[in-house]
Amino acid sequence: MEPMELPRLFDRDTLPTRPRPGTAPAGQDILTVAQFGRPLLGHIFQRADEMKVMVERAGGCDLLRGHVLACLFYEPSTRTSASFIAAMERLGGSVIPITQGVQFSSVSKGESLPDTVRTLEQYADVIVLRHPDVGSAKVAADYAAVPVINAGDGAGEHPTQALLDLFTIREELGAIDGRRVAMVGDLRHGRTVHSLTRLLLQYDVSLRFVSPDTLRLPMALMNELIDQKRDVRETHDVADVIADADVLYVTRIQKERFADLAHYEEVKDLYEITPEIMRQAKEKMVVMHPLPRVGEIHYAVDADPRAAYFRQVKKGMYVRMALLAMVLGKA
Ligand code: NCD
């Protein structure tokens, strides 16, 4: 099938100037990690712990019975969409999944993002949105009368992934303060890297960034770290960071964000975490990845107890259960 060309979903010049009244109260949306301070993070992690215990004991509960989630994904997803769906269903709620190709929705007829969310809010109590444009979740939230959760806005942010990443570090290593976190791969386009880095600024951590020159962390974000006098270093080589890392956060080179595919081909195989590299790592540390991986971590690493990426997936469901309960006023 020919890839579908998405219509312009929002063109700021043609949008009505003011969102309609009756939008969700500020703070109920989850758009960026900037919304989360340490007390709220602590509360969410505690709720996620409770969700874990509840799921292990009972499989699910009725907390969100009668509530409906609309899952609106304009970009591919396995984990984020499936975990939101599983989270909602384990809490007794139900889901409208528009995740398997918006080409079957009215988006293919040219419907705008504001109109699509104003339609979905007629059926649903919360909308989870993934969209290729930076700022799209904010636009959706400006128009929706129900809470909007950003499940990735282009190369912008992916706040719920960062929350589950942080929850994973806390569960795996016992604490976040005092840790050295090394991020590897496409730091320029990786929205999970952007959100996690910002969230880690709430903690006393040192940060190491490993990427080729062309895929370095965006300058604005690096400047924030420097302004805050954080212990930060950049390098091209995993060998420079592996021995001291408590967390090795590996990411995929984001092919879909490259304007020039020849450049992608040059950088796509630069990093691969192998058992040989893991031999230089601490005994107590974790390797994480938001997934999908496309060669950055060798399959032979999977059996290493420090490989936390599949455990990370499950913790994501507990965190998203906690977040859905929160935005729907049940936490
Ligand atoms: C990430 C994403 O979509 O940003 N995946 C995810 O949500 N778990 C990372 C990626 O696609 O590389």
CSV table of C-alpha atoms in Angstrom, one decimal, residues 13-330:
chain,number,residue,atom,x,y,z
A,13,ASP,CA,-2.5,30.4,10.4
A,14,THR,CA,-5.9,28.9,9.7
A,15,LEU,CA,-6.8,27.8,13.2
A,16,PRO,CA,-9.6,29.7,14.9
A,17,THR,CA,-7.8,32.2,17.1
A,18,ARG,CA,-9.1,31.0,20.5
A,19,PRO,CA,-9.8,27.5,21.7
A,20,ARG,CA,-13.5,27.1,22.6
A,21,PRO,CA,-14.4,27.5,26.2
A,22,GLY,CA,-14.9,24.5,28.4
A,23,THR,CA,-11.5,22.9,27.9
A,24,ALA,CA,-10.0,20.5,30.5
A,25,PRO,CA,-8.7,22.2,33.6
A,26,ALA,CA,-5.0,23.1,33.3
A,27,GLY,CA,-2.9,20.4,34.8
A,28,GLN,CA,-5.2,17.6,33.9
A,29,ASP,CA,-3.5,17.2,30.5
A,30,ILE,CA,-0.1,15.5,30.4
A,31,LEU,CA,1.8,17.4,27.7
A,32,THR,CA,5.3,17.8,29.0
A,33,VAL,CA,7.5,16.6,31.8
A,34,ALA,CA,7.8,20.2,33.0
A,35,GLN,CA,4.5,19.6,34.8
A,36,PHE,CA,6.0,17.1,37.2
A,37,GLY,CA,7.8,18.2,40.3
A,38,ARG,CA,9.3,15.7,42.8
A,39,PRO,CA,6.2,15.5,45.2
A,40,LEU,CA,4.0,14.6,42.2
A,41,LEU,CA,6.6,12.1,40.9
A,42,GLY,CA,6.7,10.5,44.3
A,43,HIS,CA,2.9,10.3,44.4
A,44,ILE,CA,2.7,8.7,40.9
A,45,PHE,CA,5.4,6.2,41.7
A,46,GLN,CA,3.6,5.2,44.8
A,47,ARG,CA,0.4,4.7,42.9
A,48,ALA,CA,2.2,2.7,40.2
A,49,ASP,CA,3.5,0.5,43.0
A,50,GLU,CA,0.0,-0.1,44.2
A,51,MET,CA,-1.2,-0.8,40.6
A,52,LYS,CA,1.6,-3.4,40.3
A,53,VAL,CA,0.4,-5.2,43.6
A,54,MET,CA,-3.2,-5.0,42.4
A,55,VAL,CA,-2.5,-6.5,39.0
A,56,GLU,CA,-0.3,-9.2,40.5
A,57,ARG,CA,-3.0,-10.2,43.0
A,58,ALA,CA,-6.2,-9.7,41.0
A,59,GLY,CA,-5.4,-8.9,37.4
A,60,GLY,CA,-7.6,-5.8,37.4
A,61,CYS,CA,-10.2,-3.8,39.2
A,62,ASP,CA,-13.1,-1.5,38.6
A,63,LEU,CA,-11.6,1.9,39.3
A,64,LEU,CA,-12.3,3.3,35.9
A,65,ARG,CA,-15.4,1.4,35.0
A,66,GLY,CA,-17.7,3.5,32.9
A,67,HIS,CA,-14.7,5.5,31.6
A,68,VAL,CA,-13.6,5.5,27.9
A,69,LEU,CA,-10.2,6.3,26.5
A,70,ALA,CA,-9.6,7.3,22.9
A,71,CYS,CA,-6.2,6.2,21.7
A,72,LEU,CA,-5.4,8.4,18.6
A,73,PHE,CA,-2.1,7.5,17.0
A,74,TYR,CA,-0.8,9.2,13.8
A,75,GLU,CA,2.5,7.4,14.1
A,76,PRO,CA,3.4,3.7,14.6
A,77,SER,CA,3.4,2.3,18.1
A,78,THR,CA,3.5,-1.1,19.8
A,79,ARG,CA,4.3,-0.5,23.5
A,80,THR,CA,2.8,3.0,24.1
A,81,SER,CA,-0.6,2.2,22.5
A,82,ALA,CA,-0.7,-1.4,23.9
A,83,SER,CA,0.2,-0.3,27.4
A,84,PHE,CA,-2.4,2.5,27.5
A,85,ILE,CA,-5.0,0.0,26.3
A,86,ALA,CA,-4.0,-2.6,28.8
A,87,ALA,CA,-3.8,0.0,31.6
A,88,MET,CA,-7.3,1.2,30.8
A,89,GLU,CA,-8.8,-2.3,30.6
A,90,ARG,CA,-7.1,-3.5,33.7
A,91,LEU,CA,-8.7,-0.6,35.5
A,92,GLY,CA,-12.1,-1.6,34.2
A,93,GLY,CA,-12.4,1.1,31.5
A,94,SER,CA,-12.7,0.7,27.8
A,95,VAL,CA,-10.9,2.0,24.7
A,96,ILE,CA,-11.6,3.4,21.3
A,97,PRO,CA,-8.4,2.4,19.5
A,98,ILE,CA,-7.5,4.5,16.5
A,99,THR,CA,-4.0,3.1,16.4
A,100,GLN,CA,-3.9,0.8,13.4
A,101,GLY,CA,-3.6,3.4,10.7
A,102,VAL,CA,-5.5,6.6,10.8
A,103,GLN,CA,-5.9,6.0,7.0
A,104,PHE,CA,-9.2,4.3,8.0
A,105,SER,CA,-10.4,7.3,10.0
A,106,SER,CA,-11.7,10.6,8.7
A,107,VAL,CA,-8.1,12.0,9.0
A,108,SER,CA,-7.6,10.6,5.5
A,109,LYS,CA,-10.5,12.8,4.3
A,110,GLY,CA,-8.6,15.8,5.5
A,111,GLU,CA,-10.1,16.3,9.0
A,112,SER,CA,-8.1,18.7,11.2
A,113,LEU,CA,-6.6,17.6,14.5
A,114,PRO,CA,-8.9,20.1,16.4
A,115,ASP,CA,-12.0,18.6,14.7
A,116,THR,CA,-10.8,15.0,15.3
A,117,VAL,CA,-10.3,15.6,19.1
A,118,ARG,CA,-13.6,17.6,19.4
A,119,THR,CA,-15.3,14.5,17.9
A,120,LEU,CA,-13.6,12.0,20.1
A,121,GLU,CA,-14.4,13.9,23.2
A,122,GLN,CA,-18.0,13.3,22.5
A,123,TYR,CA,-17.4,9.6,23.2
A,124,ALA,CA,-14.3,9.5,25.4
A,125,ASP,CA,-13.2,10.9,28.8
A,126,VAL,CA,-9.5,11.1,28.0
A,127,ILE,CA,-7.5,11.2,24.7
A,128,VAL,CA,-4.0,9.7,24.3
A,129,LEU,CA,-2.4,11.3,21.2
A,130,ARG,CA,0.7,10.4,19.2
A,131,HIS,CA,1.4,12.7,16.3
A,132,PRO,CA,4.5,13.6,14.1
A,133,ASP,CA,4.4,17.4,14.8
A,134,VAL,CA,6.1,19.0,17.7
A,135,GLY,CA,3.5,20.9,19.7
A,136,SER,CA,0.5,18.8,18.4
A,137,ALA,CA,-0.5,17.6,21.9
A,138,LYS,CA,-0.7,21.2,23.1
A,139,VAL,CA,-2.9,22.1,20.1
A,140,ALA,CA,-5.2,19.1,20.8
A,141,ALA,CA,-5.4,20.0,24.5
A,142,ASP,CA,-6.3,23.6,23.6
A,143,TYR,CA,-9.3,22.3,21.7
A,144,ALA,CA,-10.4,19.2,23.8
A,145,ALA,CA,-12.8,19.4,26.7
A,146,VAL,CA,-11.3,16.2,28.1
A,147,PRO,CA,-7.7,15.6,29.2
A,148,VAL,CA,-5.1,15.0,26.5
A,149,ILE,CA,-2.1,12.8,27.2
A,150,ASN,CA,0.9,13.3,24.9
A,151,ALA,CA,2.2,9.9,23.7
A,152,GLY,CA,4.9,11.5,21.6
A,153,ASP,CA,4.8,14.7,19.5
A,154,GLY,CA,7.4,14.3,16.8
A,155,ALA,CA,10.9,14.9,18.1
A,156,GLY,CA,9.4,17.0,20.9
A,157,GLU,CA,8.5,15.1,24.1
A,158,HIS,CA,7.2,11.8,25.3
A,159,PRO,CA,6.4,12.5,29.0
A,160,THR,CA,4.8,9.2,29.9
A,161,GLN,CA,7.8,7.3,28.6
A,162,ALA,CA,10.1,9.4,30.8
A,163,LEU,CA,7.9,8.8,33.8
A,164,LEU,CA,8.1,5.0,33.3
A,165,ASP,CA,11.8,5.3,32.6
A,166,LEU,CA,12.3,7.1,35.9
A,167,PHE,CA,10.1,4.6,37.7
A,168,THR,CA,12.2,1.8,36.2
A,169,ILE,CA,15.5,3.3,37.5
A,170,ARG,CA,13.9,3.7,40.9
A,171,GLU,CA,12.7,0.1,41.0
A,172,GLU,CA,15.8,-1.4,39.6
A,173,LEU,CA,18.4,0.6,41.5
A,174,GLY,CA,16.5,1.6,44.6
A,175,ALA,CA,17.1,5.4,44.2
A,176,ILE,CA,17.6,7.9,41.5
A,177,ASP,CA,19.7,10.5,43.3
A,178,GLY,CA,23.4,9.9,43.1
A,179,ARG,CA,23.2,7.9,39.8
A,180,ARG,CA,25.2,8.4,36.7
A,181,VAL,CA,23.0,8.1,33.6
A,182,ALA,CA,24.5,7.6,30.1
A,183,MET,CA,22.3,8.1,27.1
A,184,VAL,CA,23.4,6.6,23.8
A,185,GLY,CA,22.2,7.0,20.2
A,186,ASP,CA,20.0,9.6,18.5
A,187,LEU,CA,20.0,12.3,21.2
A,188,ARG,CA,18.9,14.9,18.7
A,189,HIS,CA,15.6,13.4,17.5
A,190,GLY,CA,14.9,11.1,20.4
A,191,ARG,CA,11.9,12.5,22.2
A,192,THR,CA,12.3,10.0,25.0
A,193,VAL,CA,15.8,11.3,25.6
A,194,HIS,CA,14.5,14.9,25.7
A,195,SER,CA,11.8,14.1,28.3
A,196,LEU,CA,13.9,11.9,30.4
A,197,THR,CA,16.8,14.4,30.5
A,198,ARG,CA,14.4,17.1,31.7
A,199,LEU,CA,12.9,14.9,34.3
A,200,LEU,CA,16.3,13.9,35.6
A,201,LEU,CA,17.0,17.5,36.3
A,202,GLN,CA,14.8,17.1,39.4
A,203,TYR,CA,17.4,14.7,40.8
A,204,ASP,CA,21.0,14.8,41.7
A,205,VAL,CA,22.4,12.8,38.8
A,206,SER,CA,25.4,13.1,36.5
A,207,LEU,CA,24.7,12.8,32.8
A,208,ARG,CA,26.7,11.4,30.0
A,209,PHE,CA,25.7,11.7,26.3
A,210,VAL,CA,27.1,9.4,23.7
A,211,SER,CA,26.3,10.3,20.0
A,212,PRO,CA,27.9,11.2,16.7
A,213,ASP,CA,28.3,15.0,16.3
A,214,THR,CA,25.3,15.3,14.0
A,215,LEU,CA,22.9,13.6,16.6
A,216,ARG,CA,24.0,15.5,19.7
A,217,LEU,CA,21.5,16.6,22.3
A,218,PRO,CA,19.6,19.8,21.1
A,219,MET,CA,21.6,22.9,22.0
A,220,ALA,CA,18.7,24.5,24.0
A,221,LEU,CA,18.5,21.4,26.3
A,222,MET,CA,22.3,21.2,26.7
A,223,ASN,CA,22.3,24.9,27.6
A,224,GLU,CA,19.7,24.2,30.3
A,225,LEU,CA,22.0,21.6,31.8
A,226,ILE,CA,25.0,23.9,31.6
A,227,ASP,CA,23.1,26.8,33.2
A,228,GLN,CA,22.1,24.6,36.1
A,229,LYS,CA,25.8,23.6,36.4
A,230,ARG,CA,25.1,20.0,36.0
A,231,ASP,CA,27.8,17.3,35.8
A,232,VAL,CA,27.4,16.7,32.1
A,233,ARG,CA,29.8,15.3,29.5
A,234,GLU,CA,29.4,14.4,25.8
A,235,THR,CA,31.4,11.8,23.9
A,236,HIS,CA,31.3,9.7,20.7
A,237,ASP,CA,32.3,6.5,22.3
A,238,VAL,CA,30.4,4.1,24.7
A,239,ALA,CA,33.8,3.0,26.0
A,240,ASP,CA,34.2,6.4,27.7
A,241,VAL,CA,31.1,5.9,29.8
A,242,ILE,CA,30.4,2.2,30.3
A,243,ALA,CA,32.6,1.6,33.3
A,244,ASP,CA,30.9,4.3,35.5
A,245,ALA,CA,27.3,4.1,34.3
A,246,ASP,CA,24.5,3.1,36.7
A,247,VAL,CA,22.1,3.4,33.8
A,248,LEU,CA,22.9,2.9,30.1
A,249,TYR,CA,19.9,4.3,28.3
A,250,VAL,CA,20.2,3.1,24.6
A,251,THR,CA,18.1,4.6,21.8
A,252,ARG,CA,17.3,3.9,18.2
A,253,ILE,CA,18.5,6.1,15.4
A,254,GLN,CA,15.2,7.8,14.5
A,255,LYS,CA,15.2,7.1,10.7
A,256,GLU,CA,11.8,8.7,10.2
A,257,ARG,CA,13.2,12.1,11.4
A,258,PHE,CA,16.0,12.3,8.8
A,259,ALA,CA,15.6,14.6,5.9
A,260,ASP,CA,18.6,12.9,4.2
A,261,LEU,CA,18.5,9.1,4.3
A,262,ALA,CA,22.1,8.9,3.1
A,263,HIS,CA,23.0,10.5,6.5
A,264,TYR,CA,20.9,7.9,8.3
A,265,GLU,CA,22.8,5.2,6.5
A,266,GLU,CA,26.1,6.7,7.7
A,267,VAL,CA,25.1,6.7,11.4
A,268,LYS,CA,22.6,3.9,11.8
A,269,ASP,CA,25.1,1.2,12.9
A,270,LEU,CA,27.4,3.3,15.0
A,271,TYR,CA,26.5,1.7,18.3
A,272,GLU,CA,25.9,-1.8,19.4
A,273,ILE,CA,25.9,-2.9,23.0
A,274,THR,CA,27.4,-6.4,23.1
A,275,PRO,CA,28.3,-8.9,25.9
A,276,GLU,CA,32.0,-7.7,25.4
A,277,ILE,CA,31.0,-4.1,26.2
A,278,MET,CA,28.9,-5.3,29.1
A,279,ARG,CA,31.9,-7.0,30.6
A,280,GLN,CA,33.3,-3.5,31.3
A,281,ALA,CA,30.1,-2.3,33.1
A,282,LYS,CA,29.4,-2.3,36.8
A,283,GLU,CA,28.0,-5.4,38.4
A,284,LYS,CA,25.0,-3.5,39.6
A,285,MET,CA,23.7,-1.3,36.8
A,286,VAL,CA,20.9,-1.4,34.2
A,287,VAL,CA,20.7,-1.3,30.5
A,288,MET,CA,17.4,0.4,29.4
A,289,HIS,CA,15.9,1.1,26.0
A,290,PRO,CA,12.5,2.6,25.2
A,291,LEU,CA,12.3,0.1,22.3
A,292,PRO,CA,11.9,-0.8,19.5
A,293,ARG,CA,15.6,-1.7,19.1
A,294,VAL,CA,16.9,-2.1,15.6
A,295,GLY,CA,20.4,-3.4,16.3
A,296,GLU,CA,21.7,-1.1,19.1
A,297,ILE,CA,21.6,-3.9,21.7
A,298,HIS,CA,22.8,-7.4,20.6
A,299,TYR,CA,20.3,-10.2,21.4
A,300,ALA,CA,23.0,-11.9,23.4
A,301,VAL,CA,22.7,-9.1,26.0
A,302,ASP,CA,19.1,-10.1,26.8
A,303,ALA,CA,20.1,-12.9,29.2
A,304,ASP,CA,22.2,-10.5,31.2
A,305,PRO,CA,20.4,-9.7,34.5
A,306,ARG,CA,21.3,-6.1,34.0
A,307,ALA,CA,19.2,-5.9,30.7
A,308,ALA,CA,16.1,-4.2,32.0
A,309,TYR,CA,14.4,-3.2,28.8
A,310,PHE,CA,11.6,-5.8,28.9
A,311,ARG,CA,11.0,-5.3,32.6
A,312,GLN,CA,10.8,-1.6,31.7
A,313,VAL,CA,7.9,-2.3,29.3
A,314,LYS,CA,5.8,-3.9,32.1
A,315,LYS,CA,6.5,-1.1,34.5
A,316,GLY,CA,5.2,1.2,31.8
A,317,MET,CA,1.8,-0.3,32.2
A,318,TYR,CA,1.7,0.3,35.9
A,319,VAL,CA,2.8,3.9,35.5
A,320,ARG,CA,0.1,4.5,32.8
A,321,MET,CA,-2.5,3.0,35.1
A,322,ALA,CA,-1.5,5.5,37.7
A,323,LEU,CA,-1.6,8.3,35.2
A,324,LEU,CA,-5.0,7.4,33.8
A,325,ALA,CA,-6.4,7.2,37.4
A,326,MET,CA,-4.9,10.6,38.1
A,327,VAL,CA,-6.2,12.5,35.1
A,328,LEU,CA,-9.6,11.0,35.6
A,329,GLY,CA,-9.7,12.2,39.1
A,330,LYS,CA,-9.4,8.8,40.8
